[in-house]
PDB file of C-alpha atoms in Angstrom:
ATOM      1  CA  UNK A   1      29.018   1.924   4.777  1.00  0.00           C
ATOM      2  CA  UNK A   2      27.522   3.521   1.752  1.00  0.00           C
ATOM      3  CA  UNK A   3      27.184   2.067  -1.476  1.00  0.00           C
ATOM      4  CA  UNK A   4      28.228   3.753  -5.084  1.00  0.00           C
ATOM      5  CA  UNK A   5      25.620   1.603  -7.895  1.00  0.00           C
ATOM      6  CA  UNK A   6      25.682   1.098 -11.481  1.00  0.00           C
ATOM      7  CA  UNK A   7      22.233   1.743 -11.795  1.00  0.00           C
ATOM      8  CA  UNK A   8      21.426  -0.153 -14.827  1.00  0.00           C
ATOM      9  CA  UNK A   9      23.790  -2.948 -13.721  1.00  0.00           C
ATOM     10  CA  UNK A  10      21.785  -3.381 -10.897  1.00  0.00           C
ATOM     11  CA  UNK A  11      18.262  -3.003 -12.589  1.00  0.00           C
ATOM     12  CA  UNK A  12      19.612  -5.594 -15.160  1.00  0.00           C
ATOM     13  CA  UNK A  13      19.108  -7.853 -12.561  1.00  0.00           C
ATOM     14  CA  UNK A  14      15.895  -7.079 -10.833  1.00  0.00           C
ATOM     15  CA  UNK A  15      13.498  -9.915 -10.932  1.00  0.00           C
ATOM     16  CA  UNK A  16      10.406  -6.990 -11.067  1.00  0.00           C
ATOM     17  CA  UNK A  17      12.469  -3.965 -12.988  1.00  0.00           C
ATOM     18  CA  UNK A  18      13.012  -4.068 -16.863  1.00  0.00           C
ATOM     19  CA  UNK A  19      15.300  -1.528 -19.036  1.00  0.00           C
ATOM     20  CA  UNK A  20      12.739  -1.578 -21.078  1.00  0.00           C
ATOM     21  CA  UNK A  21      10.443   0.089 -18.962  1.00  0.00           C
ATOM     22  CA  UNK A  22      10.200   3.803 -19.260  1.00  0.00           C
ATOM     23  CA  UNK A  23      10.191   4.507 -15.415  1.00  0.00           C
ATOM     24  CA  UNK A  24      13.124   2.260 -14.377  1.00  0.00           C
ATOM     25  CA  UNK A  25      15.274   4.462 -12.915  1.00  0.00           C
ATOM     26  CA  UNK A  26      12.622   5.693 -10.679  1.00  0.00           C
ATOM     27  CA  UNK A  27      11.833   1.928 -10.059  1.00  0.00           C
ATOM     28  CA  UNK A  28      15.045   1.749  -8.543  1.00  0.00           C
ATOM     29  CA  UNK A  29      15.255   4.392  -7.190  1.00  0.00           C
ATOM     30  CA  UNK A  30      12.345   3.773  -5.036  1.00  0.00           C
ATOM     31  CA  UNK A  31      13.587  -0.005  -3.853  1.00  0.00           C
ATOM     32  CA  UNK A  32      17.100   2.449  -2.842  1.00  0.00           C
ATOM     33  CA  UNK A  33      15.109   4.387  -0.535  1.00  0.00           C
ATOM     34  CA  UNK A  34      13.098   1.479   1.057  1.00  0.00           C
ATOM     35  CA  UNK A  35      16.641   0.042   1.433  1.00  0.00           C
ATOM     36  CA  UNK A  36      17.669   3.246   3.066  1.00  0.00           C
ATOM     37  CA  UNK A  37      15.063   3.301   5.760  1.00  0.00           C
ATOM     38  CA  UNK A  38      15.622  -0.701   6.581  1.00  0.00           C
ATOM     39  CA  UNK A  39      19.139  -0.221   6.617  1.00  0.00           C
ATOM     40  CA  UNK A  40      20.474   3.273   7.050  1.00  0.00           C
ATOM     41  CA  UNK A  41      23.057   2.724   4.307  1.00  0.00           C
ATOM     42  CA  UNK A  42      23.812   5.703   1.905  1.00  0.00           C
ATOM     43  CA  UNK A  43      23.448   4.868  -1.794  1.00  0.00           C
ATOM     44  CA  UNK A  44      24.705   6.986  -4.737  1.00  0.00           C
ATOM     45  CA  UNK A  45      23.544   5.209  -7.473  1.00  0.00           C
ATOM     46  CA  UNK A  46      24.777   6.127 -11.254  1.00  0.00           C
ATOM     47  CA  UNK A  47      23.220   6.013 -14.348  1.00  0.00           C
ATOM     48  CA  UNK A  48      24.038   6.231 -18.176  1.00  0.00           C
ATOM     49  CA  UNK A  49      22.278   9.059 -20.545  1.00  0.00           C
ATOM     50  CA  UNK A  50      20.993  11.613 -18.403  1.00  0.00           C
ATOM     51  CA  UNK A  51      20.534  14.767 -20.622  1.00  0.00           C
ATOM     52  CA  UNK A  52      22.113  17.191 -19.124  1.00  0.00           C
ATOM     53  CA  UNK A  53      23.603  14.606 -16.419  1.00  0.00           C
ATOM     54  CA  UNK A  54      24.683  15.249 -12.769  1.00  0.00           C
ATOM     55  CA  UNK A  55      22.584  15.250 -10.009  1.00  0.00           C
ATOM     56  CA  UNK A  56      18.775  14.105 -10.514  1.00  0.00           C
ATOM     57  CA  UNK A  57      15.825  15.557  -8.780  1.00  0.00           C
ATOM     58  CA  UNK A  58      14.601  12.036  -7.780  1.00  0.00           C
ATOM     59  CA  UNK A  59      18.156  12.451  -4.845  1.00  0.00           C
ATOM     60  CA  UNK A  60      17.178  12.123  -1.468  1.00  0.00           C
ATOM     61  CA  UNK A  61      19.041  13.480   1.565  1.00  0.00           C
ATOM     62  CA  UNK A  62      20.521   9.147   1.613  1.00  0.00           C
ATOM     63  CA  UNK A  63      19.823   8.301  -1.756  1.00  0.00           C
ATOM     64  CA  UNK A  64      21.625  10.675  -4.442  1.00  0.00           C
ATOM     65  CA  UNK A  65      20.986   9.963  -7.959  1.00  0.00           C
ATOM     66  CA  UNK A  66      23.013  10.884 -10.990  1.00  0.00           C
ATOM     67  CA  UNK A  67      23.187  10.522 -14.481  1.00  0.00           C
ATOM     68  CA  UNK A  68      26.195  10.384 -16.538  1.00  0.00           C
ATOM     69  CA  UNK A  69      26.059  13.180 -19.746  1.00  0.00           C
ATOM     70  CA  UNK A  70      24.717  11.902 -23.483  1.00  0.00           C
ATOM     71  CA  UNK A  71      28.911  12.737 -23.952  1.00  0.00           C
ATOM     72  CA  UNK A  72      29.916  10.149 -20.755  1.00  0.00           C
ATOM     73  CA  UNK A  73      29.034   6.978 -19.171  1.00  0.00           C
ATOM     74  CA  UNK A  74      28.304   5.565 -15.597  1.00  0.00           C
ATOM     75  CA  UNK A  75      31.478   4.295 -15.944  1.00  0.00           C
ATOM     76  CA  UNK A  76      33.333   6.506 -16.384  1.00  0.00           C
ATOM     77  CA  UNK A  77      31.344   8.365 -13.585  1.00  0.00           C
ATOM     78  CA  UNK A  78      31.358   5.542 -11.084  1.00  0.00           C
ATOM     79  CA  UNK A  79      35.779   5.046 -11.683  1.00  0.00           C
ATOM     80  CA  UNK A  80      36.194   9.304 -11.647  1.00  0.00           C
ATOM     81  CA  UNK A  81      34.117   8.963  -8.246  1.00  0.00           C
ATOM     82  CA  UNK A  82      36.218   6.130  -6.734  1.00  0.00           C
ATOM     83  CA  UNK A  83      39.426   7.909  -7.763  1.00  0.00           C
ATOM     84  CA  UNK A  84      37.835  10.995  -5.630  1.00  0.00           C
ATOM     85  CA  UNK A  85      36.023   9.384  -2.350  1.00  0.00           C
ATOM     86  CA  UNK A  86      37.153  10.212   0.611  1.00  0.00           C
ATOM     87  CA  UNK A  87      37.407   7.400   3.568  1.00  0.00           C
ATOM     88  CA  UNK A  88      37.624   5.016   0.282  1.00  0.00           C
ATOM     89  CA  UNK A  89      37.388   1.759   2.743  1.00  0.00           C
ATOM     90  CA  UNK A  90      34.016   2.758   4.009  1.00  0.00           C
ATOM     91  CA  UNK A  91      32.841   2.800   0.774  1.00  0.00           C
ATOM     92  CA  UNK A  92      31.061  -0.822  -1.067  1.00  0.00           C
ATOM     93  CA  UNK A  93      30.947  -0.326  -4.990  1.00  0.00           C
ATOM     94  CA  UNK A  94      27.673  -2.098  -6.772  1.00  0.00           C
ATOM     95  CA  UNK A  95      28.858  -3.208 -10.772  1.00  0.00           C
ATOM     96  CA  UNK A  96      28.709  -6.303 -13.147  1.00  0.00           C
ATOM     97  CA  UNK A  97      31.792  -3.892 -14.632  1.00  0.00           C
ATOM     98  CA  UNK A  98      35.435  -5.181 -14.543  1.00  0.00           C
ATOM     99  CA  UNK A  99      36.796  -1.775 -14.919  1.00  0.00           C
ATOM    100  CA  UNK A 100      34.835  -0.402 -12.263  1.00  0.00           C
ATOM    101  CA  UNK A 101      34.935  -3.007 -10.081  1.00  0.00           C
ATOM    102  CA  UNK A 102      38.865  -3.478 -10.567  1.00  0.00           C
ATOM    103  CA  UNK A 103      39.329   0.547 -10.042  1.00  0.00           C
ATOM    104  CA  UNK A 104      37.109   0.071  -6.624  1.00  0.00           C
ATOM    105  CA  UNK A 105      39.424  -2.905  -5.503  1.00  0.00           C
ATOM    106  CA  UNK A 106      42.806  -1.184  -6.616  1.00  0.00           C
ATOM    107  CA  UNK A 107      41.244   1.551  -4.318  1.00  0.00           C
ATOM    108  CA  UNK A 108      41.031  -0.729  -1.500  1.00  0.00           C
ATOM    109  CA  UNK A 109      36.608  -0.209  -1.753  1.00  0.00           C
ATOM    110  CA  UNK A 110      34.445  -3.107  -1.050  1.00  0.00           C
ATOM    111  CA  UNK A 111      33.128  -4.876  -3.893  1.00  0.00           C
ATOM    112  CA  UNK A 112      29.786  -6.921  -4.434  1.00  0.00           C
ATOM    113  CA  UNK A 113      28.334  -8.106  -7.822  1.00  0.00           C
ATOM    114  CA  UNK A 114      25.039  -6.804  -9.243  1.00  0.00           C
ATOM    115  CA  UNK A 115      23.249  -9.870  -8.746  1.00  0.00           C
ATOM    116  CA  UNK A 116      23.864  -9.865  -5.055  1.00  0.00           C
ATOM    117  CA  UNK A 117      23.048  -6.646  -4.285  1.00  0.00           C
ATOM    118  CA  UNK A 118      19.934  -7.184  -6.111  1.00  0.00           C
ATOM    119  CA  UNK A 119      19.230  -9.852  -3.915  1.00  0.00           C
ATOM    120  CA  UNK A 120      20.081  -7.723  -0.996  1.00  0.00           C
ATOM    121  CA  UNK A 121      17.215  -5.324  -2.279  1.00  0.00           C
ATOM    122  CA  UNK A 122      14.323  -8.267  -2.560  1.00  0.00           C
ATOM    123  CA  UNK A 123      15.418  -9.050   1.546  1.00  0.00           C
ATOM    124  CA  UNK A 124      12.275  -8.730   3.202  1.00  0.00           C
ATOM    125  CA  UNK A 125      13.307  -6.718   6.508  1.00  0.00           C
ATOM    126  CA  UNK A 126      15.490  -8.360   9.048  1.00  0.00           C
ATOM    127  CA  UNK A 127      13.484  -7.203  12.020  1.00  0.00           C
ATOM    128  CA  UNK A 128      10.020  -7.555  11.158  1.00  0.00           C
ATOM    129  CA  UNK A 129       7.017  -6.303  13.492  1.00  0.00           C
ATOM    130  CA  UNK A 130       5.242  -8.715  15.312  1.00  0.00           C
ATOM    131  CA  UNK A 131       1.781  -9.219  13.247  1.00  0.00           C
ATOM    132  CA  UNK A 132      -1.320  -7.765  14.742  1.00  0.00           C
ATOM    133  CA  UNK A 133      -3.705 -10.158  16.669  1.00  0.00           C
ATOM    134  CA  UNK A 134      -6.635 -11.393  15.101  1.00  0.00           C
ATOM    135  CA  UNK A 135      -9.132  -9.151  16.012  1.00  0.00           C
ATOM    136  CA  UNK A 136     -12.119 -11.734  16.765  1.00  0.00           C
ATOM    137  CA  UNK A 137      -8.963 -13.585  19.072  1.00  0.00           C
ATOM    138  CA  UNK A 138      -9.517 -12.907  22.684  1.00  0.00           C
ATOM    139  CA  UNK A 139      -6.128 -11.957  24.247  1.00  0.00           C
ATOM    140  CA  UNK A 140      -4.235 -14.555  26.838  1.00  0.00           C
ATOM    141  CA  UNK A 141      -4.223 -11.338  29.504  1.00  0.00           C
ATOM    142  CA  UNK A 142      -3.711 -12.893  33.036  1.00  0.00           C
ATOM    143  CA  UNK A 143      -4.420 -10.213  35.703  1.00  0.00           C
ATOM    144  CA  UNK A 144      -5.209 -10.939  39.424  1.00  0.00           C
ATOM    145  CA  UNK A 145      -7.614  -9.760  41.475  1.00  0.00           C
ATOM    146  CA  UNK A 146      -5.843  -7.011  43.286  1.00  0.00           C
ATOM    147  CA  UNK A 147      -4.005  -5.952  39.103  1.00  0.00           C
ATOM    148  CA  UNK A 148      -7.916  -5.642  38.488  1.00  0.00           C
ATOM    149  CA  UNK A 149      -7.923  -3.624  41.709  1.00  0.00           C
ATOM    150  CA  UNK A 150      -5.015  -1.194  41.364  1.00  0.00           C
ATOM    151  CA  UNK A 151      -6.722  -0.215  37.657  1.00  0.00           C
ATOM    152  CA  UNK A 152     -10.165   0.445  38.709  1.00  0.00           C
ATOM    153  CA  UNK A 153      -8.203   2.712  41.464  1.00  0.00           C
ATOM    154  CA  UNK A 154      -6.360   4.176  38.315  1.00  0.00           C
ATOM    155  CA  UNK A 155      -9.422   4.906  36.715  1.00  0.00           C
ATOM    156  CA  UNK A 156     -10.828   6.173  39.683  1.00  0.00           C
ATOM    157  CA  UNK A 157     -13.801   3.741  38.835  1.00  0.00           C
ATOM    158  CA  UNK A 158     -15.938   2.555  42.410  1.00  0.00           C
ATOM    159  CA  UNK A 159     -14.312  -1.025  43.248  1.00  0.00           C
TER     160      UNK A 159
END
């Protein structure tokens, strides 16, 4: 299920991303791709003031970025996409905007609040790696005698 984001919603909310910092969007739009690759979900995110707007270089084949003109807003962006999308169900819209949320639920789109989705993003992974051994640890390896025997016979070593 992809998700369509009000960008600066969403970094409105970050406990480690500030508007006022100059790189924000590409703050966010770096947490977007490390949710990509934990969760395989799609994210268009949306953001206000891009001069000339549309489609930013900082897309990725799973994370498309775009900015709304100086003359539009991601608003109005985010509400003419949702009146477009195809497969509208599949789709989970990212806002603290009643009019964009309220045009994603008249549109029968999953909703979720800025705040939670921001919380979504500070998840550490679900399935994390077991930890590597400590190196100086000796390892709990229980072979028998004729385990020992079969790899020395693998290794062609004299028994």
């Amino acid at each position: 299920m992809p998700y369509l984001i009000d960008g600066h919603n969403l970094i409105g909310q970050m406990p480690d991303i500030s508007l006022g910092d100059p790189n924000d969007e590409a703050m966010l739009v770096q947490k977007l791709i490390a949710f990509n690759a934990r969760t395989r979900k799609k994210c268009v995110v949306v953001f206000d003031a891009g001069v000339p707007g549309g489609l930013s270089r900082m897309s990725t084949k799973q994370v498309q970025v775009v900015f709304a003109s100086a003359k539009s807003s991601a608003d109005f962006v985010m509400i003419e996409r949702i009146g477009r999308a195809a497969d509208k169900t599949q789709w989970t819209v990212v806002s603290s905007d009643r009019d964009v949320l309220s045009a994603a639920r008249r549109n029968q789109m999953q909703v979720m609040n800025s705040t939670d989705f921001a919380a979504l993003l500070e998840k550490p992974e679900l399935a994390k790696a077991p930890a590597d051994p400590d190196p100086g640890e000796a390892a709990d390896v229980k072979m028998t005698p004729d385990d020992v025997n079969e790899w020395l016979a693998f290794f062609d070593r004299d028994q």
